[in-house]
Short mmCIF file of C-alpha atoms in Angstrom, two decimals:
data_model
loop_
_atom_site.label_atom_id
_atom_site.label_comp_id
_atom_site.label_asym_id
_atom_site.label_seq_id
_atom_site.Cartn_x
_atom_site.Cartn_y
_atom_site.Cartn_z
CA UNK B 1167 91.23 83.13 67.57
CA UNK B 1168 91.42 84.04 71.29
CA UNK B 1169 88.16 82.21 72.06
CA UNK B 1170 89.39 79.15 70.18
CA UNK B 1171 92.62 79.11 72.20
CA UNK B 1172 90.65 79.53 75.44
CA UNK B 1173 88.34 76.67 74.52
CA UNK B 1174 91.31 74.45 73.57
CA UNK B 1175 92.93 75.10 76.97
CA UNK B 1176 89.71 74.22 78.78
CA UNK B 1177 89.37 70.98 76.84
CA UNK B 1178 93.00 69.93 77.46
CA UNK B 1179 93.65 67.13 79.98
CA UNK B 1180 94.06 68.29 83.56
CA UNK B 1181 97.70 67.18 83.79
CA UNK B 1182 98.56 69.07 80.59
CA UNK B 1183 97.03 72.31 81.92
CA UNK B 1184 99.10 72.01 85.08
CA UNK B 1185 102.26 71.22 83.11
CA UNK B 1186 101.67 74.12 80.72
CA UNK B 1187 101.23 76.50 83.65
CA UNK B 1188 104.39 75.35 85.44
CA UNK B 1189 106.62 74.60 82.44
CA UNK B 1190 108.64 77.88 82.43
CA UNK B 1191 109.74 77.26 86.02
CA UNK B 1192 110.13 73.49 85.47
CA UNK B 1193 112.63 74.03 82.66
CA UNK B 1194 114.56 76.72 84.55
CA UNK B 1195 114.91 74.37 87.53
CA UNK B 1196 116.83 71.76 85.54
CA UNK B 1197 120.22 73.57 85.26
CA UNK B 1198 119.89 75.30 88.65
CA UNK B 1199 118.80 72.07 90.34
CA UNK B 1200 121.72 70.18 88.81
CA UNK B 1201 124.14 72.81 90.12
CA UNK B 1202 122.52 72.74 93.55
CA UNK B 1203 122.74 68.95 93.72
CA UNK B 1204 126.42 69.05 92.77
CA UNK B 1205 127.15 71.67 95.43
CA UNK B 1206 125.24 69.77 98.11
CA UNK B 1207 127.24 66.65 97.28
CA UNK B 1208 130.46 68.65 97.51
CA UNK B 1209 129.36 69.85 100.96
CA UNK B 1210 128.92 66.29 102.25
CA UNK B 1211 125.32 65.41 101.32
CA UNK B 1212 124.75 61.98 99.80
CA UNK B 1213 121.87 61.13 97.46
CA UNK B 1214 119.40 60.36 100.26
CA UNK B 1215 120.14 63.46 102.34
CA UNK B 1216 119.94 65.53 99.14
CA UNK B 1217 116.51 64.02 98.50
CA UNK B 1218 115.39 64.90 102.04
CA UNK B 1219 116.63 68.48 101.95
CA UNK B 1220 115.14 69.02 98.48
CA UNK B 1221 111.68 68.02 99.68
CA UNK B 1222 111.75 69.49 103.19
CA UNK B 1223 113.54 72.75 102.27
CA UNK B 1224 111.96 73.65 98.91
CA UNK B 1225 114.01 76.81 98.42
CA UNK B 1226 116.98 77.12 96.11
CA UNK B 1227 118.37 80.05 98.09
CA UNK B 1228 118.19 78.10 101.35
CA UNK B 1229 119.81 75.01 99.84
CA UNK B 1230 122.66 77.05 98.33
CA UNK B 1231 123.02 78.76 101.71
CA UNK B 1232 123.24 75.40 103.48
CA UNK B 1233 125.89 74.20 101.03
CA UNK B 1234 127.95 77.38 101.39
CA UNK B 1235 127.84 77.58 105.18
CA UNK B 1236 128.56 73.89 105.72
CA UNK B 1237 131.45 74.08 103.25
CA UNK B 1238 133.00 76.78 105.47
CA UNK B 1239 132.32 74.78 108.67
CA UNK B 1240 129.84 77.34 109.97
CA UNK B 1241 128.20 76.45 113.31
CA UNK B 1242 124.76 74.86 113.05
CA UNK B 1243 123.19 77.73 115.00
CA UNK B 1244 124.32 80.18 112.31
CA UNK B 1245 122.92 77.94 109.57
CA UNK B 1246 119.52 77.68 111.28
CA UNK B 1247 119.29 81.40 112.04
CA UNK B 1248 120.32 82.41 108.52
CA UNK B 1249 117.73 80.07 107.03
CA UNK B 1250 115.05 81.39 109.37
CA UNK B 1251 115.59 85.02 108.38
CA UNK B 1252 116.04 84.14 104.71
CA UNK B 1253 112.72 82.28 104.59
CA UNK B 1254 110.73 84.89 106.53
CA UNK B 1255 109.76 86.45 103.18
CA UNK B 1256 107.36 83.55 102.60
CA UNK B 1257 105.13 84.89 105.36
CA UNK B 1258 104.56 88.00 103.24
CA UNK B 1259 104.24 86.07 99.99
CA UNK B 1260 101.77 83.65 101.52
CA UNK B 1261 99.64 86.44 102.95
CA UNK B 1262 99.12 87.90 99.46
CA UNK B 1263 97.79 84.52 98.28
CA UNK B 1264 95.56 83.94 101.28
CA UNK B 1265 92.62 85.78 99.71
CA UNK B 1266 92.52 83.10 97.00
CA UNK B 1267 92.53 80.23 99.50
CA UNK B 1268 89.38 81.00 101.46
CA UNK B 1269 87.31 78.01 102.67
CA UNK B 1270 90.27 75.63 102.30
CA UNK B 1271 90.98 73.16 105.09
CA UNK B 1272 93.85 73.62 107.52
CA UNK B 1273 95.57 70.53 106.10
CA UNK B 1274 95.36 71.86 102.55
CA UNK B 1275 96.73 75.24 103.66
CA UNK B 1276 99.65 73.62 105.49
CA UNK B 1277 100.60 71.51 102.47
CA UNK B 1278 100.23 74.52 100.18
CA UNK B 1279 102.45 76.66 102.42
CA UNK B 1280 105.10 73.94 102.78
CA UNK B 1281 105.51 73.55 99.00
CA UNK B 1282 105.47 77.25 98.09
CA UNK B 1283 108.58 79.06 96.90
CA UNK B 1284 109.34 82.28 95.02
CA UNK B 1285 108.87 80.92 91.51
CA UNK B 1286 105.67 78.96 91.92
CA UNK B 1287 104.29 81.83 94.03
CA UNK B 1288 104.79 84.14 91.03
CA UNK B 1289 103.14 81.60 88.71
CA UNK B 1290 100.14 81.07 90.97
CA UNK B 1291 99.67 84.74 91.76
CA UNK B 1292 99.66 85.57 88.06
CA UNK B 1293 97.19 82.77 87.31
CA UNK B 1294 94.88 83.79 90.16
CA UNK B 1295 95.04 87.42 89.01
CA UNK B 1296 94.31 86.75 85.36
CA UNK B 1297 92.29 83.52 85.28
CA UNK B 1298 89.09 83.51 87.34
CA UNK B 1299 88.67 79.76 86.77
CA UNK B 1300 92.04 78.90 88.31
CA UNK B 1301 91.46 76.93 91.52
CA UNK B 1302 93.50 76.39 94.72
CA UNK B 1303 93.73 72.70 93.81
CA UNK B 1304 95.39 73.59 90.50
CA UNK B 1305 97.73 75.99 92.30
CA UNK B 1306 98.77 73.20 94.68
CA UNK B 1307 99.48 70.86 91.78
CA UNK B 1308 101.56 73.57 90.08
CA UNK B 1309 103.65 73.71 93.25
CA UNK B 1310 104.06 69.93 93.33
CA UNK B 1311 105.04 69.79 89.66
CA UNK B 1312 107.80 72.35 90.17
CA UNK B 1313 108.86 70.47 93.32
CA UNK B 1314 109.17 67.24 91.33
CA UNK B 1315 111.36 68.88 88.67
CA UNK B 1316 113.53 70.49 91.34
CA UNK B 1317 113.97 67.31 93.36
CA UNK B 1318 114.82 65.12 90.36
CA UNK B 1319 117.33 67.73 89.14
CA UNK B 1320 118.91 67.83 92.61
CA UNK B 1321 119.23 64.04 92.68
CA UNK B 1322 120.83 63.90 89.23
CA UNK B 1323 123.18 66.70 90.26
CA UNK B 1324 124.13 64.77 93.39
CA UNK B 1325 124.94 61.70 91.30
CA UNK B 1326 127.05 63.82 88.95
CA UNK B 1327 128.82 65.36 91.95
CA UNK B 1328 129.64 61.94 93.34
CA UNK B 1329 131.24 60.95 90.04
CA UNK B 1330 133.49 64.01 89.60
CA UNK B 1331 135.57 66.22 91.88
CA UNK B 1332 134.18 69.72 92.47
CA UNK B 1333 136.25 72.68 93.67
CA UNK B 1334 134.37 74.11 96.68
CA UNK B 1335 135.26 77.69 95.72
CA UNK B 1336 132.46 77.49 93.17
CA UNK B 1337 129.98 77.25 96.06
CA UNK B 1338 130.77 80.79 97.19
CA UNK B 1339 130.48 82.15 93.65
CA UNK B 1340 127.14 80.47 93.06
CA UNK B 1341 125.69 81.71 96.35
CA UNK B 1342 126.94 85.26 95.74
CA UNK B 1343 125.40 85.32 92.26
CA UNK B 1344 122.10 83.93 93.56
CA UNK B 1345 121.75 86.49 96.33
CA UNK B 1346 122.79 89.38 94.10
CA UNK B 1347 119.90 88.39 91.83
CA UNK B 1348 117.52 88.21 94.80
CA UNK B 1349 118.64 91.68 95.96
CA UNK B 1350 118.16 93.21 92.52
CA UNK B 1351 114.62 91.78 92.35
CA UNK B 1352 113.79 93.55 95.65
CA UNK B 1353 115.04 97.02 94.65
CA UNK B 1354 111.67 98.79 94.51
CA UNK B 1355 112.57 102.25 95.86
CA UNK B 1356 115.55 104.35 96.95
CA UNK B 1357 115.12 103.49 100.63
CA UNK B 1358 115.58 99.78 99.92
CA UNK B 1359 118.72 100.54 97.89
CA UNK B 1360 120.14 102.57 100.79
CA UNK B 1361 119.36 99.83 103.33
CA UNK B 1362 120.97 97.21 101.05
CA UNK B 1363 124.17 99.27 100.95
CA UNK B 1364 124.04 99.78 104.72
CA UNK B 1365 123.52 96.06 105.33
CA UNK B 1366 126.60 95.29 103.25
CA UNK B 1367 128.78 97.52 105.44
CA UNK B 1368 127.16 96.13 108.59
CA UNK B 1369 127.77 92.55 107.43
CA UNK B 1370 131.49 93.26 106.91
CA UNK B 1371 131.72 95.04 110.28
CA UNK B 1372 129.96 92.36 112.34
CA UNK B 1373 131.75 89.47 110.62
CA UNK B 1374 135.10 91.05 111.49
CA UNK B 1375 133.84 91.74 115.02
CA UNK B 1376 132.45 88.25 115.66
CA UNK B 1377 134.92 86.39 113.42
CA UNK B 1378 132.10 84.07 112.29
CA UNK B 1379 129.07 83.92 110.00
CA UNK B 1380 126.95 84.87 113.03
CA UNK B 1381 127.83 88.42 112.02
CA UNK B 1382 125.56 87.99 109.01
CA UNK B 1383 122.62 87.23 111.27
CA UNK B 1384 123.34 90.27 113.47
CA UNK B 1385 123.75 92.58 110.46
CA UNK B 1386 120.48 91.30 109.00
CA UNK B 1387 118.59 92.09 112.21
CA UNK B 1388 120.19 95.51 112.64
CA UNK B 1389 119.68 96.56 109.01
CA UNK B 1390 116.07 95.31 109.03
CA UNK B 1391 115.32 97.23 112.24
CA UNK B 1392 116.93 100.43 110.91
CA UNK B 1393 115.05 100.11 107.63
CA UNK B 1394 111.75 99.51 109.44
CA UNK B 1395 112.21 102.55 111.72
CA UNK B 1396 113.23 104.86 108.87
CA UNK B 1397 110.32 103.74 106.69
CA UNK B 1398 107.86 104.23 109.55
CA UNK B 1399 109.14 107.77 110.20
CA UNK B 1400 109.03 108.70 106.51
CA UNK B 1401 105.49 107.34 106.08
CA UNK B 1402 104.39 109.25 109.18
CA UNK B 1403 105.95 112.65 108.42
CA UNK B 1404 106.61 112.64 104.66
CA UNK B 1405 104.36 110.01 103.02
CA UNK B 1406 105.00 111.41 99.52
CA UNK B 1407 108.79 111.35 99.91
CA UNK B 1408 110.83 110.29 96.91
CA UNK B 1409 112.55 107.71 99.12
CA UNK B 1410 109.38 105.59 99.03
CA UNK B 1411 108.39 106.26 95.44
CA UNK B 1412 108.17 102.94 93.62
CA UNK B 1413 110.40 102.36 90.64
CA UNK B 1414 108.43 101.52 87.51
CA UNK B 1415 108.54 97.87 86.53
CA UNK B 1416 109.37 97.71 82.78
CA UNK B 1417 107.49 94.41 82.53
CA UNK B 1418 104.31 95.93 84.00
CA UNK B 1419 101.86 94.08 86.23
CA UNK B 1420 98.67 92.14 85.52
CA UNK B 1421 96.63 95.08 86.85
CA UNK B 1422 98.46 97.58 84.61
CA UNK B 1423 97.99 95.38 81.57
CA UNK B 1424 94.25 95.03 82.24
CA UNK B 1425 93.87 98.80 82.65
CA UNK B 1426 95.66 99.46 79.39
CA UNK B 1427 93.46 97.13 77.36
#
């Protein structure tokens, strides 16, 4: 039965294989993309600027951040700095995929990096890890398929937002919920939990001190530096400390699943 399914997948049209690989993310982008488009419209983006930001800033977190900060009249410098530090994680994500992109041209790598986000990174990493026939070209087309679903959903959301009145308080709720989810997904050991709590207190302190969203940028830098220094000291003097012990992922990983077979 397994061999028959594998042969059927190999014989399927190329576009269908790409769609099948990206479909879970494609479908999840529809409601989130609609909400993001509505919020961007409420923050002053028209259909065309929504289209531009959807393509050039392919990150739901960044787009929700833009909508939230602009809705509160945050200075442009704060918006740019917050986006920069928020998107720095892609440097780490991209580095873990680099081993699968050997011998690719610089142009291909640039396009691949520009269209990568959290969700299609997870899809491509899983496919590369479990399917030896999966190619960088297919990974790029998975990224572009998810981008198409996200962009169209944003545009439809923008049109909906232009037809109805939206209370801007929903922007803050949506952004808070999104970043709480992103934090929970990063809680891998006790040190990260402690730094997350510390960063929350630092954010409140620096925002009161600076009386602007620039306090978020400062608290991010300070908390990241403190976390980096503490982790370096623990790894140097107590490498087996419980602070760095990874929490077990109930869903497992591709490597764990292969070992258990």
